Coordinates of C-alpha atoms in Angstrom, one line a residue:
Chain W
M1 CA -18.1 25.2 -9.5
R2 CA -18.7 27.6 -6.7
I3 CA -21.6 27.0 -4.4
F4 CA -21.1 30.0 -2.1
G5 CA -20.9 32.8 -4.6
R6 CA -18.1 35.2 -5.3
R7 CA -16.9 36.3 -1.8
S8 CA -16.2 32.7 -0.5
P9 CA -12.5 32.3 -1.6
A10 CA -11.5 34.9 0.9
L11 CA -12.7 32.6 3.7
A12 CA -12.0 29.3 2.0
L13 CA -8.4 29.9 1.1
P14 CA -7.0 30.4 4.6
V15 CA -8.8 27.3 6.0
L16 CA -7.6 25.2 3.1
A17 CA -4.1 26.5 3.5
L18 CA -4.2 25.5 7.2
G19 CA -5.3 21.9 6.2
V20 CA -2.4 21.7 3.8
L21 CA 0.0 23.1 6.4
V22 CA -1.1 20.6 9.0
T23 CA -0.5 17.8 6.4
L24 CA 3.0 19.0 5.5
I25 CA 4.4 20.0 8.9
P26 CA 5.3 16.4 10.1
F27 CA 7.3 15.9 6.9
V28 CA 9.1 19.2 7.4
L29 CA 9.9 18.4 11.0
T30 CA 11.2 15.0 10.1
F31 CA 13.4 16.4 7.4
L32 CA 14.8 19.0 9.8
T33 CA 15.5 16.4 12.4
S34 CA 17.2 14.3 9.8
I35 CA 19.8 17.0 9.1
K36 CA 20.5 17.8 12.8
Y37 CA 23.2 16.6 15.1
Q38 CA 21.9 14.6 18.1
I39 CA 22.8 17.4 20.4
D40 CA 20.6 19.8 18.4
I41 CA 17.8 17.3 18.4
L42 CA 18.0 16.9 22.2
T43 CA 18.1 20.6 23.0
G44 CA 15.3 21.2 20.4
A45 CA 17.4 23.9 18.7
W46 CA 15.6 25.7 15.9
V47 CA 18.8 27.3 14.6
F48 CA 21.4 24.7 13.9
R49 CA 24.3 23.6 11.7
P50 CA 22.9 21.2 9.1
T51 CA 24.7 17.8 8.6
L52 CA 24.3 14.7 6.4
D53 CA 25.8 12.6 9.2
N54 CA 22.5 10.8 9.9
Y55 CA 22.2 9.7 6.3
T56 CA 25.8 8.5 6.0
H57 CA 25.3 6.7 9.3
L58 CA 22.1 5.1 8.2
F59 CA 23.6 3.8 5.0
F60 CA 27.2 3.0 5.9
S61 CA 27.4 2.1 9.6
L62 CA 28.0 -1.5 10.5
Q63 CA 24.7 -1.9 12.2
S64 CA 22.7 -1.0 9.1
N65 CA 21.6 -3.1 6.2
F66 CA 20.0 -0.1 4.5
I67 CA 21.8 -0.5 1.2
V68 CA 20.7 -4.1 0.9
N69 CA 17.2 -3.2 2.0
T70 CA 17.0 -0.5 -0.7
V71 CA 18.2 -2.9 -3.4
N72 CA 15.6 -5.4 -2.3
S73 CA 12.9 -2.8 -2.3
L74 CA 13.8 -1.6 -5.7
V75 CA 14.0 -5.1 -7.2
V76 CA 10.8 -6.4 -5.6
A77 CA 8.8 -3.3 -6.4
S78 CA 10.1 -3.1 -10.1
V79 CA 9.6 -6.8 -10.9
A80 CA 6.2 -6.9 -9.2
T81 CA 5.1 -3.8 -11.0
A82 CA 6.2 -5.2 -14.4
L83 CA 4.2 -8.4 -13.8
V84 CA 1.2 -6.5 -12.5
V85 CA 1.0 -4.3 -15.6
V86 CA 1.2 -7.2 -18.1
V87 CA -1.1 -9.5 -16.2
A88 CA -3.7 -6.8 -15.5
A89 CA -3.6 -5.3 -19.0
L90 CA -4.4 -8.7 -20.5
A91 CA -7.0 -9.7 -17.9
G92 CA -8.7 -6.3 -17.9
Y93 CA -8.9 -6.2 -21.7
S94 CA -10.3 -9.7 -21.9
L95 CA -12.9 -9.1 -19.2
E96 CA -14.0 -5.8 -20.6
R97 CA -14.1 -6.5 -24.3
F98 CA -15.0 -10.1 -24.9
R99 CA -18.1 -12.0 -24.3
W100 CA -17.9 -14.3 -21.4
P101 CA -20.3 -16.9 -20.2
R102 CA -23.0 -15.5 -18.0
H103 CA -21.7 -14.2 -14.6
T104 CA -18.0 -15.0 -15.3
A105 CA -17.0 -11.4 -15.2
A106 CA -19.2 -10.8 -12.1
I107 CA -17.7 -13.8 -10.3
V108 CA -14.2 -12.7 -11.0
A109 CA -14.9 -9.1 -10.0
G110 CA -16.7 -10.2 -6.8
W111 CA -13.9 -12.5 -5.8
V112 CA -11.3 -9.8 -6.5
L113 CA -13.3 -7.3 -4.4
I114 CA -13.6 -9.7 -1.5
F115 CA -9.9 -10.4 -1.6
H116 CA -9.2 -6.7 -1.8
M117 CA -11.3 -6.0 1.3
V118 CA -10.1 -8.7 3.6
P119 CA -7.4 -7.7 6.1
G120 CA -4.0 -8.8 4.8
V121 CA -3.1 -10.2 8.1
T122 CA -5.6 -13.1 7.5
I123 CA -3.7 -14.1 4.3
V124 CA -0.2 -13.6 5.3
G125 CA -0.2 -16.6 7.7
P126 CA -1.1 -19.1 4.9
Y127 CA 1.4 -17.4 2.7
Y128 CA 4.1 -17.9 5.3
L129 CA 3.4 -21.7 5.5
L130 CA 3.1 -21.9 1.7
F131 CA 6.4 -20.1 0.9
R132 CA 8.2 -22.1 3.7
A133 CA 7.0 -25.3 2.1
L134 CA 8.2 -24.2 -1.3
G135 CA 11.5 -23.0 0.0
L136 CA 10.7 -19.4 -0.9
Y137 CA 10.7 -18.0 2.6
D138 CA 13.0 -15.0 2.9
T139 CA 13.4 -14.6 -0.9
R140 CA 12.5 -11.7 -3.1
L141 CA 10.4 -14.0 -5.2
A142 CA 8.0 -14.6 -2.3
L143 CA 7.4 -10.9 -2.0
I144 CA 7.1 -10.4 -5.7
L145 CA 4.4 -13.0 -5.9
S146 CA 2.6 -11.5 -2.9
Y147 CA 2.7 -8.0 -4.3
L148 CA 1.5 -9.3 -7.7
V149 CA -1.6 -10.6 -6.0
L150 CA -2.1 -7.7 -3.7
N151 CA -2.0 -5.1 -6.5
L152 CA -3.9 -7.1 -9.1
P153 CA -7.5 -6.2 -8.1
M154 CA -6.8 -2.4 -8.3
A155 CA -4.8 -2.9 -11.5
V156 CA -7.5 -4.9 -13.3
W157 CA -10.1 -2.3 -12.3
I158 CA -8.1 0.6 -13.6
V159 CA -7.5 -1.2 -16.9
Q160 CA -11.1 -2.1 -17.3
S161 CA -12.1 1.5 -16.7
F162 CA -9.7 2.8 -19.3
V163 CA -10.7 0.1 -21.9
G164 CA -14.3 0.8 -21.2
D165 CA -13.8 4.4 -22.3
L166 CA -12.3 3.5 -25.7
P167 CA -14.6 3.7 -28.6
T168 CA -14.9 0.2 -30.1
E169 CA -14.7 1.5 -33.7
L170 CA -10.9 1.5 -33.6
E171 CA -10.7 -2.2 -32.8
E172 CA -13.3 -2.9 -35.3
A173 CA -11.4 -1.1 -38.0
A174 CA -8.2 -3.0 -37.1
H175 CA -10.1 -6.3 -37.4
I176 CA -11.6 -5.3 -40.8
D177 CA -8.1 -4.5 -42.0
G178 CA -7.1 -8.0 -41.0
A179 CA -5.3 -7.5 -37.7
S180 CA -5.4 -10.5 -35.3
N181 CA -6.6 -10.1 -31.7
V182 CA -3.1 -10.1 -30.4
R183 CA -2.0 -7.5 -32.9
T184 CA -5.1 -5.3 -32.1
F185 CA -4.3 -5.5 -28.4
V186 CA -0.6 -4.7 -28.8
Q187 CA -0.7 -2.1 -31.5
I188 CA -4.1 -0.4 -31.0
V189 CA -5.4 -0.9 -27.5
A190 CA -2.2 -0.9 -25.4
P191 CA -1.0 2.5 -26.7
L192 CA -4.5 4.0 -26.2
I193 CA -4.7 2.9 -22.6
A194 CA -1.1 3.9 -21.9
P195 CA -2.2 6.5 -19.3
G196 CA -4.1 3.8 -17.5
L197 CA -1.1 1.5 -17.6
A198 CA 1.1 4.3 -16.3
A199 CA -1.3 4.8 -13.4
V200 CA -1.2 1.0 -12.7
A201 CA 2.6 1.0 -12.8
I202 CA 3.1 4.0 -10.6
L203 CA 0.5 2.9 -8.0
S204 CA 1.8 -0.7 -7.9
F205 CA 5.4 0.5 -7.5
V206 CA 4.5 2.8 -4.7
F207 CA 2.3 0.3 -2.9
S208 CA 4.9 -2.4 -3.2
W209 CA 7.6 0.0 -2.0
N210 CA 5.4 0.9 1.0
E211 CA 4.2 -2.6 2.0
F212 CA 5.1 -3.7 5.5
L213 CA 3.0 -6.6 6.8
F214 CA 3.9 -9.2 4.2
A215 CA 7.5 -8.1 4.1
L216 CA 7.7 -8.3 7.8
N217 CA 6.4 -11.9 8.0
L218 CA 7.8 -13.4 4.7
T219 CA 11.4 -12.3 5.2
A220 CA 14.1 -12.7 7.8
T221 CA 17.5 -11.4 6.7
N222 CA 18.1 -11.7 2.9
A223 CA 15.0 -10.2 1.4
V224 CA 14.2 -7.5 4.0
T225 CA 12.8 -4.4 2.4
I226 CA 13.0 -0.7 3.5
P227 CA 9.9 -0.6 5.7
V228 CA 10.9 -3.7 7.6
G229 CA 14.5 -2.3 7.9
I230 CA 13.1 0.9 9.4
A231 CA 10.9 -0.9 11.9
K232 CA 13.7 -3.1 13.1
Y233 CA 16.0 -0.2 13.3
A234 CA 13.4 1.8 15.2
Q235 CA 13.0 -1.0 17.7
Q236 CA 16.7 -1.5 18.2
Y237 CA 18.0 2.0 18.4
V238 CA 15.1 3.9 19.9
I239 CA 17.0 7.0 20.7
R240 CA 18.8 7.5 17.4
Y241 CA 16.3 10.1 16.4
G242 CA 18.4 11.5 13.6
D243 CA 18.9 8.1 11.9
M244 CA 15.2 7.3 12.2
S245 CA 14.2 10.6 10.7
A246 CA 16.6 10.1 7.9
A247 CA 15.2 6.6 7.3
A248 CA 11.6 7.9 7.4
F249 CA 12.4 10.8 5.1
F250 CA 14.3 8.5 2.7
A251 CA 11.3 6.1 2.5
T252 CA 9.0 9.0 1.5
I253 CA 11.1 10.1 -1.5
P254 CA 9.3 7.9 -4.1
A255 CA 6.0 9.4 -3.0
I256 CA 7.3 12.9 -3.4
I257 CA 8.7 12.2 -6.8
V258 CA 5.4 10.7 -7.9
V259 CA 3.5 13.7 -6.6
V260 CA 5.8 16.1 -8.4
L261 CA 6.1 14.3 -11.7
A262 CA 3.1 12.1 -12.2
Q263 CA 0.3 13.5 -10.1
R264 CA -2.1 13.8 -12.9
Q265 CA -1.8 10.1 -14.0
I266 CA -2.7 8.6 -10.7
V267 CA -5.7 10.8 -9.6
R268 CA -8.0 8.7 -11.6
G269 CA -6.5 5.4 -10.3
L270 CA -6.8 6.6 -6.7
T271 CA -10.3 7.9 -7.0
L272 CA -11.6 5.0 -9.1
G273 CA -15.0 3.8 -8.0
A274 CA -16.0 7.1 -6.6
L275 CA -17.5 8.3 -9.8
K276 CA -19.7 6.6 -12.3
Chain J
M1 CA -23.4 0.8 -29.1
C2 CA -21.4 -2.4 -29.2
E3 CA -24.5 -4.6 -28.9
S4 CA -25.9 -3.6 -32.3
T5 CA -22.9 -5.0 -34.2
R6 CA -22.8 -8.3 -32.4
T7 CA -21.7 -11.2 -34.6
E8 CA -21.9 -15.0 -34.1
S9 CA -18.1 -15.2 -33.5
G10 CA -18.6 -15.4 -29.8
V11 CA -16.9 -12.1 -29.2
K12 CA -18.8 -9.5 -27.3
G13 CA -20.3 -6.9 -29.7
C14 CA -17.6 -5.2 -31.7
A15 CA -17.6 -7.4 -34.8
F16 CA -14.2 -9.1 -34.1
G17 CA -13.6 -11.9 -36.6
S18 CA -15.7 -13.4 -39.4
T19 CA -14.7 -10.8 -41.9
G20 CA -13.1 -12.2 -45.0
A21 CA -10.0 -10.0 -44.8
R22 CA -9.2 -11.2 -41.3
E23 CA -9.5 -14.8 -42.3
T24 CA -7.0 -14.5 -45.1
A25 CA -4.6 -12.5 -43.0
L26 CA -4.6 -15.2 -40.4
R27 CA -4.4 -18.1 -42.7
S28 CA -1.2 -16.8 -44.1
R29 CA 0.2 -17.4 -40.6
G30 CA -0.9 -21.0 -40.4
P31 CA -3.6 -22.8 -38.5
L32 CA -1.8 -22.8 -35.2
G33 CA -1.4 -19.1 -35.0
E34 CA -5.1 -18.7 -35.9
R35 CA -6.3 -21.0 -33.1
F36 CA -4.0 -19.3 -30.7
D37 CA -5.4 -16.0 -31.7
R38 CA -9.0 -17.1 -31.5
A39 CA -8.5 -18.2 -28.0
F40 CA -7.0 -14.8 -27.1
Q41 CA -9.8 -13.9 -24.6
Y42 CA -9.0 -17.1 -22.6
W43 CA -5.3 -17.1 -22.4
A44 CA -5.3 -13.3 -21.7
L45 CA -7.3 -14.0 -18.6
L46 CA -5.4 -17.1 -17.7
P47 CA -2.3 -15.6 -15.9
A48 CA -4.6 -13.5 -13.6
L49 CA -6.8 -16.5 -12.9
L50 CA -3.9 -18.8 -12.1
V51 CA -2.3 -16.2 -9.8
L52 CA -5.6 -15.7 -8.0
L53 CA -6.4 -19.4 -7.7
A54 CA -2.9 -20.2 -6.4
L55 CA -2.6 -17.3 -4.1
T56 CA -6.1 -16.5 -2.9
V57 CA -8.3 -19.6 -3.2
F58 CA -5.7 -22.0 -1.9
P59 CA -4.7 -19.9 1.1
L60 CA -8.3 -19.3 2.1
L61 CA -9.0 -23.1 1.9
E62 CA -5.9 -23.7 4.0
L63 CA -7.1 -21.1 6.5
V64 CA -10.5 -22.9 6.9
G65 CA -8.7 -26.2 7.4
M66 CA -6.3 -24.7 9.9
S67 CA -9.1 -23.1 11.9
F68 CA -10.3 -26.5 13.0
S69 CA -6.9 -27.7 14.0
T70 CA -3.9 -27.1 16.2
V71 CA -1.0 -26.2 14.0
S72 CA 2.6 -26.3 15.2
F73 CA 6.2 -26.7 14.1
G74 CA 8.0 -29.9 15.0
Q75 CA 11.5 -30.7 13.6
G76 CA 11.0 -28.2 10.7
Q77 CA 7.7 -29.9 9.8
V78 CA 4.3 -28.3 10.1
I79 CA 2.1 -30.6 12.2
W80 CA -1.7 -30.3 12.0
T81 CA -3.8 -31.9 14.6
W82 CA -7.6 -32.0 14.2
S83 CA -9.1 -30.3 17.2
G84 CA -12.7 -29.7 16.1
L85 CA -14.2 -26.6 17.7
D86 CA -11.5 -26.1 20.3
N87 CA -10.5 -22.8 18.7
L88 CA -14.1 -21.6 19.1
R89 CA -14.0 -22.4 22.8
T90 CA -10.7 -20.6 23.1
L91 CA -12.2 -17.6 21.3
L92 CA -15.2 -17.4 23.7
R93 CA -12.9 -17.1 26.7
D94 CA -10.4 -14.8 25.0
H95 CA -10.8 -11.4 26.6
V96 CA -7.9 -9.9 24.5
F97 CA -9.8 -10.6 21.3
F98 CA -12.9 -8.9 22.6
A99 CA -10.9 -5.9 23.7
A100 CA -9.4 -5.9 20.2
I101 CA -12.9 -5.9 18.7
G102 CA -14.0 -3.1 20.9
N103 CA -11.0 -1.0 20.2
T104 CA -11.2 -1.7 16.4
I105 CA -14.9 -0.6 16.4
V106 CA -14.1 2.6 18.3
F107 CA -11.1 3.2 16.0
V108 CA -13.1 2.7 12.8
V109 CA -16.1 4.7 13.8
V110 CA -14.1 7.7 15.1
T111 CA -11.5 7.9 12.3
V112 CA -14.0 7.3 9.5
V113 CA -16.4 9.9 10.8
V114 CA -13.7 12.5 11.3
E115 CA -12.0 11.8 8.0
T116 CA -15.2 12.0 6.1
V117 CA -16.2 15.3 7.7
L118 CA -12.8 16.9 7.3
G119 CA -12.2 15.5 3.8
F120 CA -15.6 16.7 2.7
T121 CA -15.0 20.2 4.1
L122 CA -11.6 20.5 2.6
A123 CA -12.9 19.4 -0.8
L124 CA -15.7 21.9 -0.5
L125 CA -13.2 24.7 0.3
A126 CA -10.9 23.6 -2.5
S127 CA -13.8 23.7 -5.1
E128 CA -14.5 27.3 -3.9
V129 CA -11.0 28.6 -4.4
G130 CA -10.7 27.6 -8.0
R131 CA -7.2 27.3 -9.4
A132 CA -5.5 26.8 -6.0
A133 CA -7.3 23.5 -5.7
G134 CA -4.8 21.9 -8.0
L135 CA -1.9 22.7 -5.7
A136 CA -3.9 21.6 -2.7
R137 CA -4.7 18.3 -4.4
Q138 CA -1.0 17.8 -5.3
L139 CA 0.3 18.4 -1.8
L140 CA -2.5 16.5 0.0
M141 CA -1.7 13.5 -2.1
I142 CA 1.6 13.0 -0.4
P143 CA 0.4 11.2 2.8
I144 CA -1.5 8.6 0.8
L145 CA 1.6 7.5 -1.0
V146 CA 4.0 7.5 2.0
P147 CA 4.8 4.1 3.6
G148 CA 2.7 3.5 6.8
I149 CA 5.9 2.6 8.6
A150 CA 7.5 5.9 7.7
I151 CA 4.4 7.7 9.0
G152 CA 4.6 5.6 12.2
T153 CA 8.2 6.6 12.6
I154 CA 7.5 10.3 11.9
W155 CA 4.7 10.3 14.5
S156 CA 6.7 8.3 17.1
L157 CA 9.3 11.1 16.8
M158 CA 6.6 13.7 17.3
Y159 CA 5.0 11.8 20.2
N160 CA 8.4 11.4 21.8
Y161 CA 8.4 12.4 25.5
E162 CA 11.6 14.3 25.5
T163 CA 12.0 15.8 22.1
G164 CA 8.6 15.4 20.3
I165 CA 6.9 18.5 19.0
F166 CA 3.7 17.9 21.1
N167 CA 5.5 18.0 24.4
V168 CA 7.7 20.8 23.3
V169 CA 4.6 22.9 22.7
L170 CA 3.0 21.7 26.0
R171 CA 6.1 22.7 28.0
F172 CA 6.2 26.0 26.2
L173 CA 2.6 26.6 27.3
H174 CA 3.6 25.5 30.9
L175 CA 1.4 22.5 30.7
P176 CA 2.4 19.0 31.9
A177 CA 4.1 16.8 29.2
Q178 CA 2.2 13.6 28.2
S179 CA 3.5 10.1 27.4
W180 CA 1.2 9.9 24.3
T181 CA 1.7 6.3 23.4
A182 CA 2.3 4.8 26.8
N183 CA -0.7 6.2 28.6
P184 CA -3.6 3.8 28.5
H185 CA -6.1 6.6 28.0
L186 CA -4.0 8.3 25.2
A187 CA -2.6 5.3 23.3
L188 CA -5.6 4.5 21.1
P189 CA -6.5 8.2 20.5
S190 CA -2.9 8.9 19.5
I191 CA -3.1 6.2 16.8
M192 CA -6.4 7.6 15.7
V193 CA -4.8 11.0 15.2
V194 CA -2.2 9.5 13.0
D195 CA -4.8 7.7 10.9
I196 CA -6.9 10.8 10.5
W197 CA -3.8 12.8 9.5
H198 CA -2.8 10.0 7.1
W199 CA -6.2 9.3 5.4
T200 CA -8.2 12.5 5.4
S201 CA -6.3 13.3 2.2
F202 CA -7.8 10.2 0.6
V203 CA -11.4 11.3 1.4
F204 CA -10.5 14.8 0.2
L205 CA -9.3 13.4 -3.2
L206 CA -12.5 11.4 -3.7
M207 CA -14.7 14.3 -2.7
L208 CA -12.9 16.8 -4.8
A209 CA -13.3 14.6 -7.8
G210 CA -17.0 14.4 -6.8
F211 CA -17.3 18.2 -6.5
E212 CA -15.6 18.7 -9.9
S213 CA -18.0 16.5 -11.7
L214 CA -21.1 18.1 -10.3
P215 CA -23.5 19.3 -13.0
A216 CA -23.7 23.1 -13.1
E217 CA -27.4 23.4 -14.1
P218 CA -29.2 22.4 -10.9
I219 CA -26.9 24.5 -8.8
E220 CA -27.4 27.6 -11.0
A221 CA -31.1 26.9 -11.1
A222 CA -31.3 26.8 -7.3
R223 CA -29.4 30.0 -7.1
V224 CA -31.6 31.7 -9.6
D225 CA -34.6 30.6 -7.5
G226 CA -33.0 32.5 -4.6
A227 CA -31.5 29.6 -2.6
S228 CA -28.7 30.6 -0.2
G229 CA -25.2 28.9 -0.3
W230 CA -26.1 26.6 2.6
Q231 CA -29.4 25.7 1.0
V232 CA -27.7 24.8 -2.2
L233 CA -25.2 22.7 -0.3
R234 CA -27.9 20.9 1.8
Y235 CA -30.6 20.3 -0.8
V236 CA -28.7 20.1 -4.2
V237 CA -25.1 19.3 -3.6
L238 CA -25.3 16.7 -0.8
P239 CA -27.9 14.5 -2.6
L240 CA -25.8 14.6 -5.7
L241 CA -22.7 13.7 -3.8
R242 CA -24.3 10.9 -1.8
P243 CA -22.8 8.1 -4.0
T244 CA -19.3 9.5 -3.6
I245 CA -19.7 9.9 0.2
L246 CA -21.0 6.3 0.4
V247 CA -18.0 5.0 -1.5
A248 CA -15.6 7.1 0.6
V249 CA -17.1 5.8 3.8
L250 CA -17.0 2.2 2.6
F251 CA -13.3 2.4 1.4
R252 CA -12.2 4.1 4.6
T253 CA -14.1 1.6 6.8
I254 CA -12.5 -1.4 5.1
F255 CA -9.0 0.1 5.3
A256 CA -9.3 1.5 8.9
F257 CA -10.4 -2.0 9.8
K258 CA -7.0 -3.3 8.6
V259 CA -4.9 -0.9 10.6
F260 CA -1.6 -2.5 11.4
D261 CA 1.6 -0.6 10.6
E262 CA 1.0 2.4 13.0
V263 CA 0.0 0.1 15.9
F264 CA 3.1 -2.0 15.3
L265 CA 5.4 0.9 15.5
L266 CA 3.7 3.2 18.0
T267 CA 2.2 1.1 20.7
G268 CA 2.5 -2.6 19.9
G269 CA -1.1 -2.9 21.1
G270 CA -0.3 -1.7 24.5
P271 CA -0.2 -0.6 27.2
G272 CA -2.0 -3.7 28.3
T273 CA -4.8 -4.1 25.7
A274 CA -5.4 -0.3 25.4
S275 CA -4.6 -0.1 21.7
E276 CA -5.0 -3.7 20.7
V277 CA -6.8 -4.0 17.3
I278 CA -7.9 -7.1 15.4
S279 CA -5.2 -7.1 12.7
F280 CA -2.4 -6.7 15.2
Y281 CA -3.8 -9.3 17.5
I282 CA -4.1 -11.9 14.7
Y283 CA -0.5 -11.2 13.8
Q284 CA 0.6 -11.6 17.4
V285 CA -1.2 -14.9 17.8
F286 CA 0.1 -16.3 14.5
F287 CA 3.7 -15.2 14.5
P288 CA 5.1 -14.3 17.9
Q289 CA 2.9 -16.7 19.8
S290 CA 2.9 -19.4 17.0
R291 CA -0.7 -20.4 17.8
M292 CA -1.4 -20.8 14.1
G293 CA -4.6 -22.8 14.2
Y294 CA -6.2 -20.3 16.6
A295 CA -5.0 -17.4 14.5
A296 CA -6.6 -19.0 11.4
F297 CA -9.8 -19.3 13.3
L298 CA -9.7 -15.6 14.2
S299 CA -8.9 -14.9 10.5
V300 CA -11.9 -16.8 9.2
V301 CA -14.2 -15.0 11.7
T302 CA -12.7 -11.7 10.6
I303 CA -13.1 -12.5 6.9
L304 CA -16.7 -13.5 7.3
T305 CA -17.5 -10.4 9.3
T306 CA -15.9 -8.2 6.6
V307 CA -17.8 -9.9 3.8
V308 CA -21.1 -9.7 5.6
F309 CA -20.5 -6.0 6.5
V310 CA -19.8 -5.1 2.9
A311 CA -22.8 -7.1 1.6
V312 CA -25.1 -5.4 4.0
Y313 CA -23.7 -2.0 3.4
L314 CA -23.9 -2.2 -0.4
R315 CA -27.5 -3.6 -0.2
A316 CA -28.5 -0.8 2.2
A317 CA -26.8 1.9 0.0
R318 CA -28.5 0.5 -3.1
R319 CA -31.9 0.4 -1.4
R320 CA -31.6 4.1 -0.3
E321 CA -30.5 5.0 -3.8
A322 CA -33.6 3.3 -5.3
R323 CA -35.8 5.2 -2.9
A324 CA -34.2 8.5 -3.6

């Protein structure tokens, strides 16, 4: 919908392109630094011989745990995502489609909203004491449980929004044909809200992969994930610009994959709540 | 639509159950399966409720308990000592916390205002260019999905005194190089720039969705009546987009208030307290300083502030909506 009539694109396009450029330049610079030798970084050379040294150093040098960190990140993000999808699909469907006693849904929604708003740093302290007491400190399980909770509010909202869009007639027809509640959910509802579940899965995975605060405070050596690995590396080897760029660029790869392959699925998840 | 077919089966609308066919189908699976299935709505919600109870209610209760105590480690055990309102007294004399509050307020106000204006403008431009908007949306989504720590690293490299792009440009223009993150006057603004770069995309995404769902009729009607582009924007589009803007501001305020990763990596709250913010300070008190009771007290204060802010904001937004 154009507000400014026919001639506006001539003006709008360059400004928009500038905005996109400013957004992308830091990534391009980082990528370029990550394939430069240290000497080219220090002299600020624009013409240089590219190298993968920084990446090999990042992964295979003795000082780095980057392979372990990557495995931890993958395991934690995948398991947390699987749990989030199942728990949120069931909870969202139940809240959206069944009759609950007065205010139950509102109380659950309000509580979830409050928890979603409160700064994570206020919760991570009690988690630290809790997981220490349970012997789960510095385990992947502690992070998986944390990310399950952190992603659940968003996930339940997305599921509710997709279930709310389904016409009830399909479920009614299934019931008239004798399908149980479980069967209706698994065979009718779940396939129909698959785009919503995909959005939940993608966003949970990305957010779990990115999460820093909880990973920083609930791990020490064994369960360290990529963001914490990068932060520690950045603090220890401040002047290894090449390694740091390689690490930063490596950590952005899932984001880039998602944007290229699954952009459409997550727009609605990201903009949920903005539209009625 | 659902309401009209409500049955007495206890299920909301939708006529689940109480049809003969269903009864027979279930009976063939035995009474246990039937009971299990009838309670579907309850056990479907159960996992989420258990997780939320165990990992939100319990920690919050623990937080409240801790906030009236001194908590420390002794021989691997956590020792709680009741200390009444000691933590409140500490807070009233804690100038670092007040500096953190001040910085956080400045940070939130500046970043949210700039991000909203920029995001709105970019979305307006994107909605004018038609098909290119899709590509812009795709590319601008990248920062939202990138780890905060990677963004901190990228910017710490760009802010670097020797090799960073900013000082390279300044030297090229024969201007003095700056220590962006170590200068007390520049540390907080430097982090704000990162946040604006990181999150303008998010506002853009919300606003673009808003622009795309605008109804065509009122805009065309205004134009037929001879309104200029600016008048359409001011008197037709802005009022229609108000709910979207309010949501974007609320979301960004809540998340700007939580800022942590970038501060951790770029300045560590320094120099002095120049870029100290609430989240980072609570982290410092709880973990590096191990003053867990006091950190819990600060957390409770922060949580209450957040909840009150959101309640007031939503109520004010709703009231204006009702008046409009």
